[in-house]
Every structure is written in structure tokens, then in C-alpha cells.
Coordinates of C-alpha atoms and ligand atoms in Angstrom, one line a residue:
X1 CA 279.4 -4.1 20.6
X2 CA 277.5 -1.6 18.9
X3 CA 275.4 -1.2 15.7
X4 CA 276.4 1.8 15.0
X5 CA 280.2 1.1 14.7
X6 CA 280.0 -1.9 12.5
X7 CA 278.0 0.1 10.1
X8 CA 280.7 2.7 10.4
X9 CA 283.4 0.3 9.9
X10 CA 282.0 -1.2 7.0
X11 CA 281.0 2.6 5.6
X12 CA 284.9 3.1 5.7
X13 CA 286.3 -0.3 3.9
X14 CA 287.2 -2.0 7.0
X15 CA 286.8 -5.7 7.7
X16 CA 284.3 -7.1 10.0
X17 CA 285.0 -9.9 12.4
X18 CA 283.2 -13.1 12.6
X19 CA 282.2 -11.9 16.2
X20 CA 280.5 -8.2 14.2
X21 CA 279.0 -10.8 11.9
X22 CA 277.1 -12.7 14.3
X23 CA 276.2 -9.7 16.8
X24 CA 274.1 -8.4 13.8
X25 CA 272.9 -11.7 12.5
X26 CA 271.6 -11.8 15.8
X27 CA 270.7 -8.9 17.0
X28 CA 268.6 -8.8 13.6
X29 CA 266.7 -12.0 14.1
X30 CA 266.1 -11.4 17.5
X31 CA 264.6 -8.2 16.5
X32 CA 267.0 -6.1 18.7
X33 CA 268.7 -4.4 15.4
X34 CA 266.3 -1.9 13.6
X35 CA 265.6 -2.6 10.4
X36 CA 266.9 1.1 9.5
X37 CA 270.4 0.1 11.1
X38 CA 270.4 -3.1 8.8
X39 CA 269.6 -1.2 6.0
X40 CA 272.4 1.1 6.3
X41 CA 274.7 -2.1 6.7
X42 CA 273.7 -3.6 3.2
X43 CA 274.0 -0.6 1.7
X44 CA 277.4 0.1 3.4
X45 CA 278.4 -3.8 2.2
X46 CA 277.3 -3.0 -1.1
X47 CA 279.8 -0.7 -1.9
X48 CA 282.6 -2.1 0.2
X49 CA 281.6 -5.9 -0.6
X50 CA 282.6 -8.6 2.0
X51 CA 285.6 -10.3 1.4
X52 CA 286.1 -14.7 1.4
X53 CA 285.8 -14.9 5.5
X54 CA 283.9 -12.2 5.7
X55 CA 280.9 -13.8 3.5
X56 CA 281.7 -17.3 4.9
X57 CA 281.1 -15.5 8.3
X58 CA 277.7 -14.1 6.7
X59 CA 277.1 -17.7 5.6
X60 CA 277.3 -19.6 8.6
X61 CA 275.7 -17.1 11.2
X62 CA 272.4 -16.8 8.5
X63 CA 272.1 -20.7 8.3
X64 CA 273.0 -20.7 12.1
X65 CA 270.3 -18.1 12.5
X66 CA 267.7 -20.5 13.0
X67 CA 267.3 -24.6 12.8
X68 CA 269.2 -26.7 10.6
X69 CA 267.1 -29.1 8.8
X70 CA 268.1 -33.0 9.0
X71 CA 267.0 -34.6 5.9
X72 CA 268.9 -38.1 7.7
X73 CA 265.3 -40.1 7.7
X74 CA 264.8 -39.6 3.5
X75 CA 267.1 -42.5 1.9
X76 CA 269.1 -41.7 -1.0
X77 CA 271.0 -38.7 -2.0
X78 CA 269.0 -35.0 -1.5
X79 CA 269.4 -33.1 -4.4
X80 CA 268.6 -29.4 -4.2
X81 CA 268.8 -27.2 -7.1
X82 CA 268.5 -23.1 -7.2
X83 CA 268.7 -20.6 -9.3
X84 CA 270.2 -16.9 -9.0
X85 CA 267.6 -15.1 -10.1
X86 CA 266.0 -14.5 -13.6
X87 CA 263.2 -13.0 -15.7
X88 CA 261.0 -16.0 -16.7
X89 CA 263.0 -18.6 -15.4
X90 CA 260.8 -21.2 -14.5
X91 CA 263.5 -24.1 -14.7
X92 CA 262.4 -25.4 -11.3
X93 CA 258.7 -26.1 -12.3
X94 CA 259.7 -27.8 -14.6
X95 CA 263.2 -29.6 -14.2
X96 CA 261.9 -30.8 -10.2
X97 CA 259.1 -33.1 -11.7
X98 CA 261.3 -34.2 -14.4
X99 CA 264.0 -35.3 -12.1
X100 CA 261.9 -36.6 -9.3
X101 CA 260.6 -38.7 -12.0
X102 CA 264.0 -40.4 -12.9
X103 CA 264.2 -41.2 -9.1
X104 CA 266.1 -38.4 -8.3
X105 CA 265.0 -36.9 -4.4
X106 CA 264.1 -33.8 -5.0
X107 CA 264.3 -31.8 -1.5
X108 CA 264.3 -28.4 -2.5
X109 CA 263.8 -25.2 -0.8
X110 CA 262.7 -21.5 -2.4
X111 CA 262.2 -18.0 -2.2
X112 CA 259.6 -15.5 -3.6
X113 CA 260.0 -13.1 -6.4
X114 CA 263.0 -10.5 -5.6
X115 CA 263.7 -7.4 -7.4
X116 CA 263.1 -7.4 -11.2
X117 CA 263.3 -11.1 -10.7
X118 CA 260.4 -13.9 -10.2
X119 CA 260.3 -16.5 -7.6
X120 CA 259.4 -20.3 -8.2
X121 CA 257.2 -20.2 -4.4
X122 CA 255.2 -16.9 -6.4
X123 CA 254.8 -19.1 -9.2
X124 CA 253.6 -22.2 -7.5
X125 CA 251.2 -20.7 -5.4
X126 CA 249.5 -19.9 -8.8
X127 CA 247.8 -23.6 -8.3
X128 CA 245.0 -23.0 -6.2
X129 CA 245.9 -24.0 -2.7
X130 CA 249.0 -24.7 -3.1
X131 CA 251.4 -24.0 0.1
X132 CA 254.8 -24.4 0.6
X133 CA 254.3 -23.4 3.8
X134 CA 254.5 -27.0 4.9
X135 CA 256.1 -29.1 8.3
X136 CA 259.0 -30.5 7.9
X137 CA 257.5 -33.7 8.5
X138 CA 255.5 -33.3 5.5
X139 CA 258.5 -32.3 3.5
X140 CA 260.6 -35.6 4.6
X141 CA 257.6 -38.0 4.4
X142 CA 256.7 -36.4 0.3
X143 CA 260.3 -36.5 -0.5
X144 CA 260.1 -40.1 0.5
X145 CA 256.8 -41.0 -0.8
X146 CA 256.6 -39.4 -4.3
X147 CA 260.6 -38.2 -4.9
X148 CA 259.8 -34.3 -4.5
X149 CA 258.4 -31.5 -2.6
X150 CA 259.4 -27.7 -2.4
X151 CA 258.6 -25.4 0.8
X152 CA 259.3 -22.3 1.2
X153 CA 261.5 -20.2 3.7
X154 CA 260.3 -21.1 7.3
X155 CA 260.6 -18.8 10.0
X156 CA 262.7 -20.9 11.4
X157 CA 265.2 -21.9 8.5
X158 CA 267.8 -19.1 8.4
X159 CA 265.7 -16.4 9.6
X160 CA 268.5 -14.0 9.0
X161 CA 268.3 -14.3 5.7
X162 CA 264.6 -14.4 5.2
X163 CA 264.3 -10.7 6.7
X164 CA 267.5 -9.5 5.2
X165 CA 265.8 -10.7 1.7
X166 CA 262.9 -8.9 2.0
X167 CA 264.7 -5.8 3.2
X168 CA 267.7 -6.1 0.0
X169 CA 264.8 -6.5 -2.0
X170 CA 263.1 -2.7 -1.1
X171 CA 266.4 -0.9 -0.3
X172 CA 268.2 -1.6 -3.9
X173 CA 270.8 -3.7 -2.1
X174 CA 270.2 -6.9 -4.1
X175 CA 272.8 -7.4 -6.4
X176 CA 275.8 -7.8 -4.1
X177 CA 277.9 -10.4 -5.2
X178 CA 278.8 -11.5 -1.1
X179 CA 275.5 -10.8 -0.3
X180 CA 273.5 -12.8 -2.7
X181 CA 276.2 -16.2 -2.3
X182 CA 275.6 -15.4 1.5
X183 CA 271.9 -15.7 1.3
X184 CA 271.2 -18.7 -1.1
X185 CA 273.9 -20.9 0.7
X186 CA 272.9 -20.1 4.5
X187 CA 269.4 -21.3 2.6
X188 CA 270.5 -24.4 1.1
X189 CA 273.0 -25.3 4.2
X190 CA 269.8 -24.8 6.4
X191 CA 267.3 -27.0 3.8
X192 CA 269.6 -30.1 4.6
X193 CA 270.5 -31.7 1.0
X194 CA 273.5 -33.5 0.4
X195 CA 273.7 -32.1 -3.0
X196 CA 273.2 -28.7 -4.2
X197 CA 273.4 -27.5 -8.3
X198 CA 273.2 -24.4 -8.4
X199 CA 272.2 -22.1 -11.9
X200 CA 274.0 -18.8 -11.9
X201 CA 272.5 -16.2 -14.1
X202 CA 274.2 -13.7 -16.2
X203 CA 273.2 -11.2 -18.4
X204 CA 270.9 -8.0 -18.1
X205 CA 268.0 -10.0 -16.1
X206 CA 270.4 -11.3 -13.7
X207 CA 272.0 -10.0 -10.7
X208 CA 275.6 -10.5 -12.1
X209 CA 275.6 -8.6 -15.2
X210 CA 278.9 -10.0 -16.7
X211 CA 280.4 -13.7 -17.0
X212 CA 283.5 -12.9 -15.5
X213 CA 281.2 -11.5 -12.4
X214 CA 278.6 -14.7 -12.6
X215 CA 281.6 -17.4 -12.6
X216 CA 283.1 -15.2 -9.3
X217 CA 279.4 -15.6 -7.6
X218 CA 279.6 -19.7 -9.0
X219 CA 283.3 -19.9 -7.5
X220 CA 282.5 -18.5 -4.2
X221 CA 278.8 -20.2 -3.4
X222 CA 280.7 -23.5 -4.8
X223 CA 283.7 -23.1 -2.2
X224 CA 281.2 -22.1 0.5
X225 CA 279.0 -25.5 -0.3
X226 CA 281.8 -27.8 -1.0
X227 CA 283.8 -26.3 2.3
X228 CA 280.2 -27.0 4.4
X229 CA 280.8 -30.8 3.2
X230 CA 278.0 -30.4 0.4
X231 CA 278.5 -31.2 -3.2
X232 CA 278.0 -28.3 -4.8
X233 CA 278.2 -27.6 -8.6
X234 CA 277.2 -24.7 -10.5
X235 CA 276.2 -23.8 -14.1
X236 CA 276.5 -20.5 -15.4
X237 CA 273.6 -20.0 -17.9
X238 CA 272.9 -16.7 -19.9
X239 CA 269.7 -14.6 -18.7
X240 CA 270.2 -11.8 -21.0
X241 CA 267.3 -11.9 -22.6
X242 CA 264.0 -13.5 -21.0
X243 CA 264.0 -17.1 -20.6
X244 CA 261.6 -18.9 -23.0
X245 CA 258.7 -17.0 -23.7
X246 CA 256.4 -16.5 -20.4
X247 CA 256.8 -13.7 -17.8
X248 CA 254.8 -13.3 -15.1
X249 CA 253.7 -16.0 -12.5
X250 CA 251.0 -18.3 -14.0
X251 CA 252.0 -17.8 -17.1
X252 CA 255.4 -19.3 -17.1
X253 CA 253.5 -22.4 -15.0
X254 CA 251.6 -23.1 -18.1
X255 CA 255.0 -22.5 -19.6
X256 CA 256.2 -25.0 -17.3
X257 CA 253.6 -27.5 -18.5
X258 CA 253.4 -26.9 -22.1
X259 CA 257.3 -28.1 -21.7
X260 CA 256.4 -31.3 -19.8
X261 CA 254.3 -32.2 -22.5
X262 CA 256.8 -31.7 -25.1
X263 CA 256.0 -27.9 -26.2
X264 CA 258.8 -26.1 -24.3
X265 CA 260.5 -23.3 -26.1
X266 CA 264.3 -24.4 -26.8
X267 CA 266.0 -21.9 -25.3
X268 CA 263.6 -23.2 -22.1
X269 CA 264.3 -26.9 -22.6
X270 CA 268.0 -26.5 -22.7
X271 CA 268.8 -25.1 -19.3
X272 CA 266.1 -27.8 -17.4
X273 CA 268.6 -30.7 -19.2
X274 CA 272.0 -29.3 -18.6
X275 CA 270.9 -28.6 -15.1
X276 CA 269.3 -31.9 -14.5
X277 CA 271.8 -33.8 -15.9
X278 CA 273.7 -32.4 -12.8
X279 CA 271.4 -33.7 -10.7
X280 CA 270.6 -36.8 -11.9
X281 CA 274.8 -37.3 -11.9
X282 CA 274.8 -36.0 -8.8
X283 CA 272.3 -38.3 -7.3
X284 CA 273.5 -40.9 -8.3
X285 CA 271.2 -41.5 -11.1
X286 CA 273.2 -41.4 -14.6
X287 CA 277.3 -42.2 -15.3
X288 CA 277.1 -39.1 -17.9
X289 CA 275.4 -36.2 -19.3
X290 CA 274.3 -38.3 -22.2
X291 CA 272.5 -40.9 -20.6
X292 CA 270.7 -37.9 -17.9
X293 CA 269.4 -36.2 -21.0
X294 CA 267.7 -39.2 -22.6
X295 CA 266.5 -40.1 -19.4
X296 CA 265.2 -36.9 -18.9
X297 CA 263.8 -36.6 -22.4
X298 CA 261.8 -39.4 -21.4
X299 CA 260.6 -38.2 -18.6
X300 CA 258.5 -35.7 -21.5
X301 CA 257.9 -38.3 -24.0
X302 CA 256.0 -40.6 -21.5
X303 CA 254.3 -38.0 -19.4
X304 CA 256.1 -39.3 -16.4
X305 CA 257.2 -35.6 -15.7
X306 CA 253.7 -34.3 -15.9
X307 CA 252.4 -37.2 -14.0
X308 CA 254.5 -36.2 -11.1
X309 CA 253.8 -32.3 -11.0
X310 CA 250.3 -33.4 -10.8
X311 CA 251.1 -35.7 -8.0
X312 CA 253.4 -32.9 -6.3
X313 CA 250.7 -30.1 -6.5
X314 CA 248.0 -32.3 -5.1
X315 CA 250.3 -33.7 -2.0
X316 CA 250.7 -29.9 -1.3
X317 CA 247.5 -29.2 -1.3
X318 CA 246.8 -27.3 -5.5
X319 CA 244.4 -28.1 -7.2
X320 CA 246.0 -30.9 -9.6
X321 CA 243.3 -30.5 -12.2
X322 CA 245.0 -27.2 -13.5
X323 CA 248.2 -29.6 -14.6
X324 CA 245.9 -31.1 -17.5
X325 CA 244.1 -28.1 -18.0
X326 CA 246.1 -25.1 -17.8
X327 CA 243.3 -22.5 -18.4
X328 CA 242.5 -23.0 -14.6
X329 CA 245.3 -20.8 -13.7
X330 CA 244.7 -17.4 -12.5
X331 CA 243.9 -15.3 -16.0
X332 CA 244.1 -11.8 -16.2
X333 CA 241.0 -9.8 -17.9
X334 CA 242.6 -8.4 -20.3
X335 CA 245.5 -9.1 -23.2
X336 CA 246.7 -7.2 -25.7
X337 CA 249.6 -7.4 -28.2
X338 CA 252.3 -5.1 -28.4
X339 CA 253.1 -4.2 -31.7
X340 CA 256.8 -4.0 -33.0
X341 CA 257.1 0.4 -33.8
X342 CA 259.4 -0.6 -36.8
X343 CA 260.2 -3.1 -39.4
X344 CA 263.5 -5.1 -38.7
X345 CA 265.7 -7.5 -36.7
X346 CA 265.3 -7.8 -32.5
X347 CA 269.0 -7.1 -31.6
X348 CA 268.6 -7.3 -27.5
X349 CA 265.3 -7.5 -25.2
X350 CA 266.9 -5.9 -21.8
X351 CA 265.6 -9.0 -19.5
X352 CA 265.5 -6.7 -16.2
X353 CA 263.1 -4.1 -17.9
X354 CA 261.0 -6.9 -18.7
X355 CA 261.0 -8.1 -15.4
X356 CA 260.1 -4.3 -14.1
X357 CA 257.2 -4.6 -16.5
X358 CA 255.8 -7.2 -15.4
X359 CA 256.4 -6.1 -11.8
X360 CA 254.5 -3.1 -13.0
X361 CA 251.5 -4.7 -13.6
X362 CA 251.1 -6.2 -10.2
X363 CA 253.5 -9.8 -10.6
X364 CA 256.4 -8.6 -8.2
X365 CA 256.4 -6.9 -5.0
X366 CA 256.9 -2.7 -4.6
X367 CA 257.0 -2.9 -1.0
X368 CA 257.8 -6.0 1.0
X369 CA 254.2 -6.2 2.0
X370 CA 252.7 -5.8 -1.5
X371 CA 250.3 -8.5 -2.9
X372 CA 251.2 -9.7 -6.3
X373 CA 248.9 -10.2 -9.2
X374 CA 249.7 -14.4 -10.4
X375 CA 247.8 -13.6 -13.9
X376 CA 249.2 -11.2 -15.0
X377 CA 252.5 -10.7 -17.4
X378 CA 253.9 -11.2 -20.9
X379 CA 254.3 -13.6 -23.5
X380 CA 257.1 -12.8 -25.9
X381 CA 256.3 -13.8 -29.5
X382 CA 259.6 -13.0 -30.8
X383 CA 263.0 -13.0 -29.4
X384 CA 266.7 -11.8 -29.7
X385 CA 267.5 -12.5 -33.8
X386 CA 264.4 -12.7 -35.1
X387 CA 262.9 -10.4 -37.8
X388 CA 259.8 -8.6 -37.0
X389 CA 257.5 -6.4 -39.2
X390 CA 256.2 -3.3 -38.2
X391 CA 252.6 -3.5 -36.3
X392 CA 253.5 -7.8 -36.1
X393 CA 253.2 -8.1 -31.9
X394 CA 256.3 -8.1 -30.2
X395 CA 254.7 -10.3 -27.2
X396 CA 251.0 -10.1 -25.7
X397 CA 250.4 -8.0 -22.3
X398 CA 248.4 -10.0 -19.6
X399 CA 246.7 -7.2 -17.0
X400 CA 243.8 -6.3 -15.0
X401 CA 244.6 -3.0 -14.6
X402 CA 244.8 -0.4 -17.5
X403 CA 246.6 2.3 -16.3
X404 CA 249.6 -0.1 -15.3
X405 CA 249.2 -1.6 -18.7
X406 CA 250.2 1.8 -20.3
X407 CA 253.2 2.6 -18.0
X408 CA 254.3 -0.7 -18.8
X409 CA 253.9 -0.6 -22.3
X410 CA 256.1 2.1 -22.6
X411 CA 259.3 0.7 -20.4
X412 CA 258.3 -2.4 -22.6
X413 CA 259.8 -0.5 -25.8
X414 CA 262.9 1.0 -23.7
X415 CA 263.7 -2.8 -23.6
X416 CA 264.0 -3.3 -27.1
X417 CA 266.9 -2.6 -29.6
X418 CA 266.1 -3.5 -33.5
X419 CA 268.6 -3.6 -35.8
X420 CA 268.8 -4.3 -39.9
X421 CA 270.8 -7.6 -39.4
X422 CA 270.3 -10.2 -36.5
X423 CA 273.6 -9.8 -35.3
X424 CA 275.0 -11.7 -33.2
X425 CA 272.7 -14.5 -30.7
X426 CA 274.1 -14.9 -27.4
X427 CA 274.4 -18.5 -26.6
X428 CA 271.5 -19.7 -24.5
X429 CA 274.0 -21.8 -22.0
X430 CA 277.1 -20.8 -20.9
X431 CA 277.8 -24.1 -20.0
X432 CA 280.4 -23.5 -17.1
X433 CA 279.9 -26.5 -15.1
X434 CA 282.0 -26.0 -11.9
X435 CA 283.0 -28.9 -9.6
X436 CA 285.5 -27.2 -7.2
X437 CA 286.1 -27.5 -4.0
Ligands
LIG501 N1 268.4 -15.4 -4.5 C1 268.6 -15.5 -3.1 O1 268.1 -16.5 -2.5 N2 269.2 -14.5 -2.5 C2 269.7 -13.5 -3.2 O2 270.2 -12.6 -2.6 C3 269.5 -13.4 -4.6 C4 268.9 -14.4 -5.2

């Protein structure tokens, strides 16, 4: 077999076969495929797409790819939860301390920032020595001990897709509906939980721009998940305008804990109890949706959530103290507001340009070897339907670097659309909860 055909083949519409599949899974991970020849494949599968088998195929040789984790020695049910990809979607930081605190066992793995989008292993590292580079005995003994811990990608959990991420994510091959269900369920198939909910984005920040293309993504990851004997469920939740108010790393932590102590936004709040309601029914926890809110709610109102980020950051070695104080988070020297250019009503925020700025000024990666800034980023002050005056600040700018700052400001504008009327507010939740198998 040969590299060079399967690209061809692809480049013409044809099908591959499970056997093409795992030649270049493997050749890739073994480092015998170039990363040129795999780049020409993803773009090649971009434009053809994979069809069912063929993305199952993808599936199974990525998880395959490298070891399977057995989560057998934590008791209970292993809940896993993961998003699609958003701009200031911090529903992990969060949702995981607020279900672990209900009892729920909170294995989960993540990924870093991809694209115009953030990513909660980014984010966490913003507590100083954090590392979710952690044994696997350390993950199974903290799941068991305190109900929750979070590592990142391994080099030996689904290596395939760890190295096709970072390549998608520099070669504009992201948003592939086959190839993103590939490479978050070879992940969660590797990672070991019994249960997997899964939040898929749609809207301008997300990968899948429409609903009819975000419930196709839910469909298939949920068939893959549910097929690989894991119960899988999926919400599809709007991202088409930033989630809550933060953007950038450390700022949407403090987001994350302003919410555990009962100052979230609303439009933050709402996605972290629809999606651990599924959880918490899916462990086992709650008999409905109303009792895993309350529950949940609780969680806030007694500081039990809070209690257990602290505990989580400290048992990964962060510096708990930032939890109660969030002003030990990285800062960024400067902030500045950005000023609304015009009296009148905010009729859309484009969520990916606001994740470009914030890339921009240093939070995401240009290159797959870039360092990102954790400080800096935005903080939206108004949102979709509200009415602004001219000169009142849109949302304050976080940097350390000016000259970023100004090429930022100006796709910051780009992003917005005013209006005389507030028009029309897309829901926050979609509230597709699919249970298929
Ligand atoms: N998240 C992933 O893990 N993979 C993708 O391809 C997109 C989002």
C-alpha cells in the first residue's frame, strides 16, 4: 500500500477501506507517513468527507492507535463529558467540580485550544502548576479519592489523533464534520468512561455552523459511542455568540469561579445544568432533570462546587489559593475598553472572530508549536440584544502586547452587527438531548 494512492483516491471521491484507514493511522503514529502526505489527506477528506464506515474506521484505528485506558479499578459509573469546540466555553471548569460534588465520577479527558476555539487543558494550566500531564495511576486513584480529575492527551492515548489535531489545527482542516466525530470519540473510547455527554456546538464560534449540520455531528459521534458499548448522549447548545462573558484562558477560569460562587452569567449557568443534569442521570445520580438541577444548584449555594475545584487543582499539583482569590491568575499588563462606534442595539457578535481576537493577542496557538499568552483576552460587557450607547465599552481588551492589541481591535469591530431594534435573541440552548443508539 502506498500513501500516495490513498490520498489520490480520496482526492477523487473514492471510498477508503478499513485496511487504507489503518495503513495511515499507522504509518502516521509510527512516524513513517510525512506529515506533508497527511496533510494532503485531511485536506483531500475535507472536501470529499468520510462516509458512516469510513469514519467508524477512522474511529477505531485512532483509539486503537495507542493504549486503551481501563478505568475497571474506580467504582461507580465514569462519566465523561466534552465539548465541540467554542469561544469562551468554559462549561468544563465549571460543570466537572459541580458534578463531582453530587458524587458523580468525573473521569474526563481534554484537549488544548484548536483553531478559533479554546481548550479547557489551556485554561487549566492557568493555575500555577497545574498538570494534566498526569499517570494514569494518579488519574484512577483522584477519581476515586475526590470524584474528579482531568488529564490531558497522553502520548499514548490515541496518538493518532493527538498528531492529526495539531496538524488540522495549522492546515485549516478543522471543521470536517467526519473528522472532528473521529477525533473526539477515538479520545473518549481511549479515556475509558462508561458514560460519555457530549455538548455539540452550533453557531458562528463552532465548527458546525448550522443546526441541521450540529445534530448530523451529535447523530454520528452518538452512534459511534453507543455502537462501542458506551452511553453516549449529546446536547446541541448554540455557540453563536461567545459563551458568557470571558474569552481568553484565565479569564474565563475566574469566569468559571465567579459561577461556582453564584455570579455566573445566565447564558453560562444554563449549559453547565442541562449538561450536568445528563450526567448526573447518567451516573446514576438523579431519576430526572429536575431533581439534577437542584442538586446541582446546590452544589453553588453551599460552596460544595468550589470546595472541590480547590481540592481538584491542589491534587494536580495548582496552586489552590487562586480558587478563593482569583486575582492570582495570570493578568495581563494592560486593559482597555472598547468602545461601541455607534448608538444602538447589538444584533450578532461573530463568536469565531472573537475567538481570532483573542488568538491574536497571544491566547491560541499560530503554529502548532506556539506558546500562548493565559492572561490575556476579552471580557464582553454587552451581548446579542442589548442596547449600547455610542463610546459605552463593548467589552474590555486584556494584552501585553500593543501592537496585537490594535490588530485585534479592529477584527473586534468586523465581529459586530448593531441594529435599531434588538431583533431577534437566539436561544442560548438548543436543547436537543439525543439518546440513540
Ligand atoms: N475537538 C476535538 O477533540 N477534535 C476536533 O476535531 C474538534 C474538536
Amino acid at each position: 500500500m502506498r500513501m500516495y494512492d490513498i490520498i489520490m483516491k480520496k482526492r477523487n471521491g473514492g471510498r477508503l477501506s478499513t485496511e487504507e484507514i489503518s495503513f495511515f493511522i499507522s504509518g502516521y503514529t509510527r512516524e513513517e507517513i510525512p506529515d506533508y502526505q497527511v496533510s494532503a489527506l485531511m485536506m483531500a477528506i475535507y472536501f470529499q468527507g468520510l462516509d458512516e464506515e469510513e469514519t467508524l474506521a477512522l474511529t477505531m484505528a485512532m483509539a486503537h492507535s495507542g493504549e486503551m485506558l481501563d478505568l475497571s479499578a474506580i467504582e461507580g459509573v465514569k462519566v465523561d463529558k466534552h465539548s465541540t469546540g467554542g469561544v469562551g466555553d468554559k462549561t468544563s471548569l465549571a460543570l466537572a467540580p459541580m458534578a463531582a460534588a453530587c458524587g458523580i465520577k468525573v473521569a474526563k479527558m481534554s484537549g488544548r485550544g484548536l483553531g478559533h476555539t479554546g481548550g479547557t487543558i489551556d485554561k487549566l494550566e492557568s493555575f500555577k502548576g497545574f498538570s494534566t500531564a498526569i499517570p494514569q495511576e494518579q488519574f484512577i486513584r483522584q477519581v476515586n479519592g475526590i470524584g474528579i480529575s482531568i488529564m490531558g492527551q497522553t502520548a499514548d492515548l490515541a496518538p493518532a489523533d493527538k498528531k492529526l489535531y495539531a496538524l488540522r489545527d495549522v492546515t485549516a482542516t478543522v471543521d470536517s464534520m467526519s473528522l472532528i466525530a473521529s477525533s473526539i470519540m477515538s479520545k473518549k473510547l481511549a479515556a475509558g468512561a462508561d458514560a460519555i455527554v457530549l455538548d455539540v456546538k452550533t453557531g458562528s464560534g463552532a465548527f458546525m455552523k448550522t443546526e441541521e449540520e450540529a445534530l448530523a455531528l451529535a447523530r454520528e459521534m452518538v452512534k459511534i459511542g453507543n455502537g462501542a458499548g458506551r452511553h453516549t448522549i449529546a446536547v446541541v447548545s448554540d455557540m453563536d455568540q461567545p459563551l458568557g462573558r470571558a474569552v481568553g484562558n484565565a479569564l474565563e477560569v475566574k469566569e468559571a469561579i465567579d459561577t461556582l460562587r453564584g455570579q455566573g452569567p445566565a447564558d453560562f449557568v444554563a449549559p453547565c445544568l442541562t449538561l450536568g443534569s445528563q450526567m448526573l442521570i447518567a451516573g446514576g445520580k438523579a431519576q430526572d432533570t429536575r431533581q439534577a438541577r437542584d442538586m446541582l444548584q446546590q452544589t453553588i449555594e453551599t460552596g460544595a462546587a468550589l470546595k472541590k475545584l480547590a481540592q481538584f487543582v491542589q491534587a494536580q499539583g495548582g496552586d489552590p489559593a487562586a480558587v478563593y482569590d482569583p486575582s492570582l491568575l495570570p493578568r495581563a499588563a494592560y486593559t482597555e475598553p472598547i468602545p461601541a462606534p455607534a448608538d444602538g442595539y447589538i444584533r450578532q457578535i461573530r463568536c469565531d472572530e472573537i475567538g481570532m481576537c483573542s488568538l491574536m493577542l497571544g491566547g491560541g496557538r499560530e503554529t502548532k508549536d506556539s506558546e500562548i499568552d493565559l492572561s490575556v483576552g476579552l471580557v464582553l460587557t454587552a451581548k446579542v440584544g442589548d442596547y449600547v450607547k455610542n463610546g459605552e465599552p463593548l467589552a474590555y481588551m486584556h494584552f501585553n502586547d500593543p501592537v496585537k492589541a490594535a490588530a485585534a481591535r479592529e477584527r473586534f469591530y468586523q465581529a459586530y452587527s448593531f441594529g435599531a431594534d434588538a431583533g431577534e435573541k437566539a436561544p442560548v440552548l438548543i436543547h436537543r438531548i439525543l439518546q440513540e443508539s
